[in-house]
Short mmCIF file of C-alpha atoms and ligand atoms in Angstrom, two decimals:
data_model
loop_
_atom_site.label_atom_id
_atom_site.label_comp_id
_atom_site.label_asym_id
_atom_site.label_seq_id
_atom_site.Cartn_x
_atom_site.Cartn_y
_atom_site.Cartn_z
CA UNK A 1 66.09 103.44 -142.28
CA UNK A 2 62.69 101.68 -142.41
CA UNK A 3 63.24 99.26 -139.24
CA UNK A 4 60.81 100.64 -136.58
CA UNK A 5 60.92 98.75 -133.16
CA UNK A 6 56.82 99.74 -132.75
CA UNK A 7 56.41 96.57 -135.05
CA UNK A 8 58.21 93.95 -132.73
CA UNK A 9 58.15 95.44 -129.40
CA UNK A 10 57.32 92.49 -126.25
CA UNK A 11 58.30 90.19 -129.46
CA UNK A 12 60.15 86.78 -128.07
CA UNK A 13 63.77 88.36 -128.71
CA UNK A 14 62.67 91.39 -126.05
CA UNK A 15 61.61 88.56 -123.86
CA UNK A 16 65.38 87.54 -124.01
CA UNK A 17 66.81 90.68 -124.04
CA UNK A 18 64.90 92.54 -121.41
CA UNK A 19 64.85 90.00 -119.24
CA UNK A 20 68.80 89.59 -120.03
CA UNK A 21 69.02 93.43 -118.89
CA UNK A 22 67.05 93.52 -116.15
CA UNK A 23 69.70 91.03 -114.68
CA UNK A 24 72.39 92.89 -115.45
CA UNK A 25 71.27 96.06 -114.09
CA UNK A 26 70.16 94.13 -110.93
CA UNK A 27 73.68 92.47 -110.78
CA UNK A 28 75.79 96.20 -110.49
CA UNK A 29 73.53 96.89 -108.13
CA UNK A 30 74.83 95.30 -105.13
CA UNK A 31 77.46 97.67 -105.03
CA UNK A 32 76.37 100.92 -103.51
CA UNK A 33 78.75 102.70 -106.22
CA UNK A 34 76.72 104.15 -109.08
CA UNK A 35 77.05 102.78 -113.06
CA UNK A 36 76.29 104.07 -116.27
CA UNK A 37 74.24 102.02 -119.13
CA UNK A 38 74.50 102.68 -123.21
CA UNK A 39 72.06 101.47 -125.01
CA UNK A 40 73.58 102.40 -128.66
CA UNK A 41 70.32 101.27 -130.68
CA UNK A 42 67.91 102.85 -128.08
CA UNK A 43 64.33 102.94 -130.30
CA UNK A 44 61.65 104.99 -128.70
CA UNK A 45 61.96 104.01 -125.20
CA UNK A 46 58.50 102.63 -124.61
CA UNK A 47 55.48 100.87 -127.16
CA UNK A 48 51.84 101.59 -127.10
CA UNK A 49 50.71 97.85 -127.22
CA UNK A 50 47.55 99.70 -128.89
CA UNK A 51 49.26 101.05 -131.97
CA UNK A 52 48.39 100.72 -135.38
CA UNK A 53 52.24 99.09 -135.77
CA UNK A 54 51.84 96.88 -132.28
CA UNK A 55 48.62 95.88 -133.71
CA UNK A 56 49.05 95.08 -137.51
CA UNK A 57 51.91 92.22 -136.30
CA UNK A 58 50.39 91.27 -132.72
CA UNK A 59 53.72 90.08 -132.18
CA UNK A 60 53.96 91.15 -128.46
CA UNK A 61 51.27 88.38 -128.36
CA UNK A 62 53.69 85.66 -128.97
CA UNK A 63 56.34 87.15 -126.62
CA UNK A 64 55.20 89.49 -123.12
CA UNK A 65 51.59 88.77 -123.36
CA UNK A 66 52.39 84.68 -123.17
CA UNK A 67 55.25 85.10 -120.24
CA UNK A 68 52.05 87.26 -118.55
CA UNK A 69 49.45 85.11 -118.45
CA UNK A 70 51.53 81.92 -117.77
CA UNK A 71 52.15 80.22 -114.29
CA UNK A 72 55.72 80.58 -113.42
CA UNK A 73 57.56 78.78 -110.77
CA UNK A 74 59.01 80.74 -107.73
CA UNK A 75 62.75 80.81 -108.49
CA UNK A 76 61.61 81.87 -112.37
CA UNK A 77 59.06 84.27 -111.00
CA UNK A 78 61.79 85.79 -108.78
CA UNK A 79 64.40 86.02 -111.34
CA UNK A 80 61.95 88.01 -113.58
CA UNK A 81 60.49 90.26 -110.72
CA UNK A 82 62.11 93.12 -111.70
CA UNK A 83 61.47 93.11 -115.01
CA UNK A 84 58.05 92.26 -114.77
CA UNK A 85 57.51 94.80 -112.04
CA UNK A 86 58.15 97.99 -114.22
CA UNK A 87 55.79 96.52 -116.77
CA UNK A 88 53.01 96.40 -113.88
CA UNK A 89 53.82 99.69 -112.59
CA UNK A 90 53.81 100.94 -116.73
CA UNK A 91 50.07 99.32 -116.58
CA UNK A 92 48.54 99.75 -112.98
CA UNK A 93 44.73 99.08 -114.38
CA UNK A 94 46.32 95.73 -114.90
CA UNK A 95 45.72 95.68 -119.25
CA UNK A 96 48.77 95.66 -121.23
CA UNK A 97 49.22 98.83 -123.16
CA UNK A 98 52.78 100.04 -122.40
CA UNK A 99 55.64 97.67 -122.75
CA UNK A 100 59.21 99.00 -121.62
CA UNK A 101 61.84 99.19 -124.32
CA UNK A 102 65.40 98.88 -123.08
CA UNK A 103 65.51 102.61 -121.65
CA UNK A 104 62.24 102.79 -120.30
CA UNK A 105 63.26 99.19 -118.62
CA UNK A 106 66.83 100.84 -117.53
CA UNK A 107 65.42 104.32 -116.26
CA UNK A 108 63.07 102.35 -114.29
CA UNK A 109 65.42 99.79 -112.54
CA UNK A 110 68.32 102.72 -112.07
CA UNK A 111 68.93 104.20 -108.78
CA UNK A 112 70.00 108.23 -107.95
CA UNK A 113 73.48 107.97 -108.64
CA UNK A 114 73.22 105.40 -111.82
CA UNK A 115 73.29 106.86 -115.11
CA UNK A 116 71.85 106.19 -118.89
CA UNK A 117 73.10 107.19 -122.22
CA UNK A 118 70.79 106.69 -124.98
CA UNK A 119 72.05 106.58 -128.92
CA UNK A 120 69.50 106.50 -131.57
CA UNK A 121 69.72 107.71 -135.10
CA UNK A 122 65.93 107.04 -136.60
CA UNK A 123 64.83 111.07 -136.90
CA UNK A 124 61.50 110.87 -135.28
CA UNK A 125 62.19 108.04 -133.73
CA UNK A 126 64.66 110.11 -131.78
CA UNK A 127 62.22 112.57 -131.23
CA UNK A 128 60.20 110.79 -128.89
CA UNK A 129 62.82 109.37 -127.37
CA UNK A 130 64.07 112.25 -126.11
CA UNK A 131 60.59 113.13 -124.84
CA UNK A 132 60.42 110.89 -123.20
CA UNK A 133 63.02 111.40 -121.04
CA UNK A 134 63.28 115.55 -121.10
CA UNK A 135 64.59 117.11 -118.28
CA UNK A 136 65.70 113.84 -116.61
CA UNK A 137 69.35 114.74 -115.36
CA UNK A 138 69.91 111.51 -115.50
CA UNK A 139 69.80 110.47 -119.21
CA UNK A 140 71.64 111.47 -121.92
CA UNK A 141 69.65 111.24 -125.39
CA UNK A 142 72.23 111.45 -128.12
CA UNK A 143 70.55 111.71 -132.36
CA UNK A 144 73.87 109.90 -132.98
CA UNK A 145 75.13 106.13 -135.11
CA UNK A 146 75.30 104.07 -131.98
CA UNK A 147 78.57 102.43 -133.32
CA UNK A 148 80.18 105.58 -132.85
CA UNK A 149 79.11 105.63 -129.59
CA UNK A 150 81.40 102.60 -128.82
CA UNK A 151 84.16 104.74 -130.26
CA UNK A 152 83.40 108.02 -128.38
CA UNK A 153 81.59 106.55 -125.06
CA UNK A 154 84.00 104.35 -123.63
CA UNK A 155 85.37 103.84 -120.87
CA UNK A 156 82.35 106.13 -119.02
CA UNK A 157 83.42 108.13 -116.50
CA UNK A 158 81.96 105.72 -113.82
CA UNK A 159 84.48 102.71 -114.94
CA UNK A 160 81.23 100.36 -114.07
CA UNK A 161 78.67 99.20 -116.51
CA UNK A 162 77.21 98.19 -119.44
CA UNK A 163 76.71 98.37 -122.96
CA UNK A 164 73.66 97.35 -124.82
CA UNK A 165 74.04 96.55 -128.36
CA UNK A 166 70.72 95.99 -130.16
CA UNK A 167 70.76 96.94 -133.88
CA UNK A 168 68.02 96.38 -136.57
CA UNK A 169 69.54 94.20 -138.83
CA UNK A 170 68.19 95.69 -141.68
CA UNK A 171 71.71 95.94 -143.57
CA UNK A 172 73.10 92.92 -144.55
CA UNK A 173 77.18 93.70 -142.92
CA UNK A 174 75.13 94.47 -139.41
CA UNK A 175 77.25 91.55 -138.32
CA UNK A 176 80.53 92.73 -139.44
CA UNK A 177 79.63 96.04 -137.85
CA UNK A 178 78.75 95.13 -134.70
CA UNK A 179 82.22 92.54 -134.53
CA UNK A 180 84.22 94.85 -134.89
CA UNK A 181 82.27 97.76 -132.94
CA UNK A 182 82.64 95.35 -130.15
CA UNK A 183 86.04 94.69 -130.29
CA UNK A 184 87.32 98.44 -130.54
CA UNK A 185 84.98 98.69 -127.98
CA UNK A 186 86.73 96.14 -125.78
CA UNK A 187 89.63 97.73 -126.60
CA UNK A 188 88.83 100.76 -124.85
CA UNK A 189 86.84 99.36 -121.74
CA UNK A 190 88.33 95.59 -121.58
CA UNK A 191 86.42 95.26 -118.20
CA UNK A 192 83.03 96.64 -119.50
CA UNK A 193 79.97 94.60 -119.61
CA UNK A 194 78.71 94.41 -123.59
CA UNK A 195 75.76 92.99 -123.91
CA UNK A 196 74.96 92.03 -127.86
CA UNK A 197 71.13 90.74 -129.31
CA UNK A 198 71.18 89.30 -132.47
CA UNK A 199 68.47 87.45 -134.31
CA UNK A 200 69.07 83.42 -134.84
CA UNK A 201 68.46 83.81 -138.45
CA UNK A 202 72.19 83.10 -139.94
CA UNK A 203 74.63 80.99 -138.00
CA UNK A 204 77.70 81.30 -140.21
CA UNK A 205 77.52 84.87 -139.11
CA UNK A 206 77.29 84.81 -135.39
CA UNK A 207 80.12 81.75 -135.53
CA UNK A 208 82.11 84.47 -137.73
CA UNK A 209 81.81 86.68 -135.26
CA UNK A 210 82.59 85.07 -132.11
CA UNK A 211 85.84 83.54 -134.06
CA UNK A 212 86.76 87.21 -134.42
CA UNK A 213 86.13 87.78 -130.81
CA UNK A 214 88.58 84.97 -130.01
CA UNK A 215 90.84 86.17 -132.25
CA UNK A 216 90.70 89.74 -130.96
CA UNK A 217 92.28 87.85 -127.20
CA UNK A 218 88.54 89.22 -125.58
CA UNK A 219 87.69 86.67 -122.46
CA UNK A 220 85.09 85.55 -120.67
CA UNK A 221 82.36 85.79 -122.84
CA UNK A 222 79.03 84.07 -122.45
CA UNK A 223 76.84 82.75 -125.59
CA UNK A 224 72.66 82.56 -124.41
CA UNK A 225 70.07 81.26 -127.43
CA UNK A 226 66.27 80.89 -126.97
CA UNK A 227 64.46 79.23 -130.29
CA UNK A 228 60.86 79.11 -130.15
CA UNK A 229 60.75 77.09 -133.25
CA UNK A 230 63.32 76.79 -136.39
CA UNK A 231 63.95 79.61 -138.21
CA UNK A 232 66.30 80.39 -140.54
CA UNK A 233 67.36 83.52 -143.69
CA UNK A 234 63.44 83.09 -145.50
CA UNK A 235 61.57 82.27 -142.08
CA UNK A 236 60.18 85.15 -139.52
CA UNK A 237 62.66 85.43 -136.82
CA UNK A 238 61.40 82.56 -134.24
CA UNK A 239 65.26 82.37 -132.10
CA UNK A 240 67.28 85.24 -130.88
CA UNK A 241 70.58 85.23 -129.33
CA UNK A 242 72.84 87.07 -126.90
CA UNK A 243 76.70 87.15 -126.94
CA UNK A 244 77.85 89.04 -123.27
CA UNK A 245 81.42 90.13 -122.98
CA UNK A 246 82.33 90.35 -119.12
CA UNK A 247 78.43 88.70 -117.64
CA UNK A 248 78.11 88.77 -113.75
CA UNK A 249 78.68 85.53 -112.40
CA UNK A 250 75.43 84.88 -111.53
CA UNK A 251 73.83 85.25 -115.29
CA UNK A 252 74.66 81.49 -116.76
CA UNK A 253 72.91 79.73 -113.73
CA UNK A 254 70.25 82.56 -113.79
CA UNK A 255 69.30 81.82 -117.52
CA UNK A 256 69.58 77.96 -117.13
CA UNK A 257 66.70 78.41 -114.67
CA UNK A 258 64.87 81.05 -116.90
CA UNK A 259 65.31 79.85 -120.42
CA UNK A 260 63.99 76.25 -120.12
CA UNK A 261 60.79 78.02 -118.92
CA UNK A 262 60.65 80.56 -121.67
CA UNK A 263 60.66 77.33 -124.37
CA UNK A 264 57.61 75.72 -122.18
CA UNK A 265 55.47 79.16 -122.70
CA UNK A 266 56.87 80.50 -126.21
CA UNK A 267 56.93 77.46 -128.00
CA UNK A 268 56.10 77.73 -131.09
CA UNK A 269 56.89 74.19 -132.81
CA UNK A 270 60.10 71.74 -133.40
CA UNK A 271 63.07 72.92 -132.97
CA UNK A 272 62.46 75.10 -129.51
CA UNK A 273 65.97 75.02 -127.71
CA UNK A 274 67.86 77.00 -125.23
CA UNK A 275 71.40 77.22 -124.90
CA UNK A 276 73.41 79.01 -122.46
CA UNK A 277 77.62 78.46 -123.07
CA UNK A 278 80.83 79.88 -122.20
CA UNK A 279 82.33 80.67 -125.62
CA UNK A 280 86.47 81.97 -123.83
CA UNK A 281 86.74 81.43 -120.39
CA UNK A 282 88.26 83.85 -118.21
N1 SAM B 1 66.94 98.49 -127.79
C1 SAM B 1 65.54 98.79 -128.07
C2 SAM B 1 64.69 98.10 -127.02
O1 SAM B 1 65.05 97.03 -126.55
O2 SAM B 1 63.65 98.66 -126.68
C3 SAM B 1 65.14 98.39 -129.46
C4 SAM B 1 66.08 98.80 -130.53
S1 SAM B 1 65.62 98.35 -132.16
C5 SAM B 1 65.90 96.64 -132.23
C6 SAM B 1 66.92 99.00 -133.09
C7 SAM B 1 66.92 100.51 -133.18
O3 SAM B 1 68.16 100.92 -133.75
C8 SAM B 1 65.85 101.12 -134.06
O4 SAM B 1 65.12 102.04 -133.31
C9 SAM B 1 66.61 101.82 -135.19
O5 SAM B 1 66.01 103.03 -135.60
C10 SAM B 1 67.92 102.09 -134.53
N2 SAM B 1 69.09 102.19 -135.41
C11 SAM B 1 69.34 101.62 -136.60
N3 SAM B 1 70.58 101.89 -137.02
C12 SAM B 1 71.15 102.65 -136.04
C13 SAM B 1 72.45 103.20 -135.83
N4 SAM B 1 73.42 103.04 -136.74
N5 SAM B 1 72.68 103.89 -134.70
C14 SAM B 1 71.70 104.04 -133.76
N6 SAM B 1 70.47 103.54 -133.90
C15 SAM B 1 70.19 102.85 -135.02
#
C-alpha cells in the first residue's frame, strides 16, 4: 500500500466529496432519530496542511485553499456552511493548517445519538486514526479491508445512514471491486445511502460499472462529475466523480447550485464541466 491521503488532502476531488458529505449528513439530520456513517477507506482523519507530504504537492492549493479565498454567492455560501464551518473551527487563528478528512468532517457534523464507523487498513495510517478518535464512544475505528466492511457492516443497527466509499485507486480492478462491493452491499441494506468517489480518469470503467448497477435492479441512483480541466489515464487527476445509491432529495438541486460555482473557482483550463444526472430512477 503506498497511497497516502497526506499527499492529496483539500485536493479538488475532497472539494466534491466533502462537500457531497457534509450534505448528506445534514440531510438525516432533520429527523430527530440518530444514524450511523461508514466510511470504509477512512485515511487518517485529519491533514496537517504544513506537512512535508501536504507541502511537496501543494495540492490543497488548487482545491480548499481556492473555495477559501473566493467570493461565494449566498445560496452557495449556505449550502457549504457546514462544511466550511468545521474547517474554521479546525483553524480558529484563521490560517489553514488542519483540513478535515471524511471522519474528522463526520465526527464534527454528528449529533449525541449519531454514530461513525471508521475502516482503514494502511498500518500506521490506522494508527493515528484511531488516535484520533480514542475514547470517543461514539466511533468505531476498525484496522480492517473496508470492502469487507460492506459485507460485515450492513444493515447497521440504526437502519438509517450512509456509506462512504472512497478507495485509493492504486490497483488497477479498484473498479471491479468497488461494483460489486456496492452491489452486495445493496443487497443487504437496499435502502442505505452509498455514497461512491471515484477519480474521472477512465470512463469505460465508471460506464462499466454503473451498467452493472443497472443490471444488479439497484434504483435511484444519482451520477455528480466536477472537471477542472481534461484529464484522462497519463494526466494528473483534474475531474472526480460521485455515483450515490439512495441521495436525499434535496442533493441534485443542491449540487446544480454548488457545482457550476466550483468550475468558476477551480478551473483549471478547457474542458471544466459539471454534471449532475439521474442514472435509474426510482
Ligand atoms: N476518505 C478519506 C477522506 O476523505 O478524508 C480519504 C481516503 S483515501 C482516498 C483512501 C484510503 O484508503 C487510504 O488511506 C488508504 O490507506 C486506504 N485503503 C486502501 N485500501 C484499503 C482497503 N482495502 N480497505 C480500507 N482502506 C484502504
Amino acid at each position: 500500500m503506498n497511497y497516502r491521503h497526506a499527499y492529496h488532502a483539500g485536493n479538488i476531488g475532497d472539494v466534491l466529496k466533502h462537500a457531497v458529505l457534509a450534505r448528506l449528513i445534514l440531510y438525516f439530520q432533520r429527523k430527530d432519530k440518530g444514524f450511523r456513517i461508514i466510511d470504509t477507506h477512512a485515511g487518517i482523519g485529519r491533514y496537517d496542511l504544513s506537512s512535508e507530504e501536504t507541502q511537496k504537492t501543494g495540492e490543497w492549493q488548487q482545491g480548499i485553499g481556492k473555495i477559501l479565498s473566493a467570493d461565494m454567492p449566498s445560496p452557495v455560501a449556505d449550502l457549504l456552511a457546514p462544511w466550511l464551518n468545521v474547517i474554521q473551527e479546525l483553524n480558529p487563528d484563521g490560517n489553514l493548517n488542519h483540513y478535515p478528512g471524511s471522519p474528522d468532517l463526520a465526527r464534527h457534523l454528528m449529533r449525541k445519538n449519531d454514530r461513525l464507523t471508521l475502516t482503514e487498513l494502511h498500518p500506521a495510517d490506522f494508527k493515528t486514526l484511531s488516535d484520533l478518535f480514542a475514547g470517543d464512544y461514539q466511533v468505531k475505528t476498525i484496522h480492517l479491508d473496508g470492502w469487507m466492511a460492506l459485507g460485515s457492516f450492513l444493515p447497521p443497527k440504526e437502519k438509517r445512514g450512509l456509506v462512504l466509499i472512497d478507495p485509493a485507486f492504486e490497483v488497477t480492478d479498484e473498479f471491479d471491486r468497488m461494483t460489486a462491493a456496492v452491489v452486495k452491499g445493496w443487497k443487504k441494506w437496499s435502502s442505505g445511502t452509498f455514497a461512491l468517489w471515484y477519480p474521472m480518469k477512465d470512463a469505460r470503467a465508471i460506464r462499466k460499472m454503473h451498467e452493472t448497477f443497472r443490471e444488479a435492479g439497484l434504483r435511484d441512483v444519482l451520477t455528480l462529475e466536477l472537471n477542472v480541466g481534461k484529464s484522462g489515464p497519463d494526466t494528473k487527476m483534474l475531474g472526480s466523480g460521485m455515483t450515490l445509491v439512495n441521495p436525499p432529495y434535496t442533493l441534485a438541486d443542491e449540487m446544480r447550485l454548488i457545482l457550476p460555482w466550483f468550475c468558476d473557482v477551480l478551473h483549471q483550463g478547457p474542458g471544466t464541466s459539471w454534471n449532475v444526472s439521474q442514472l435509474i430512477s426510482e
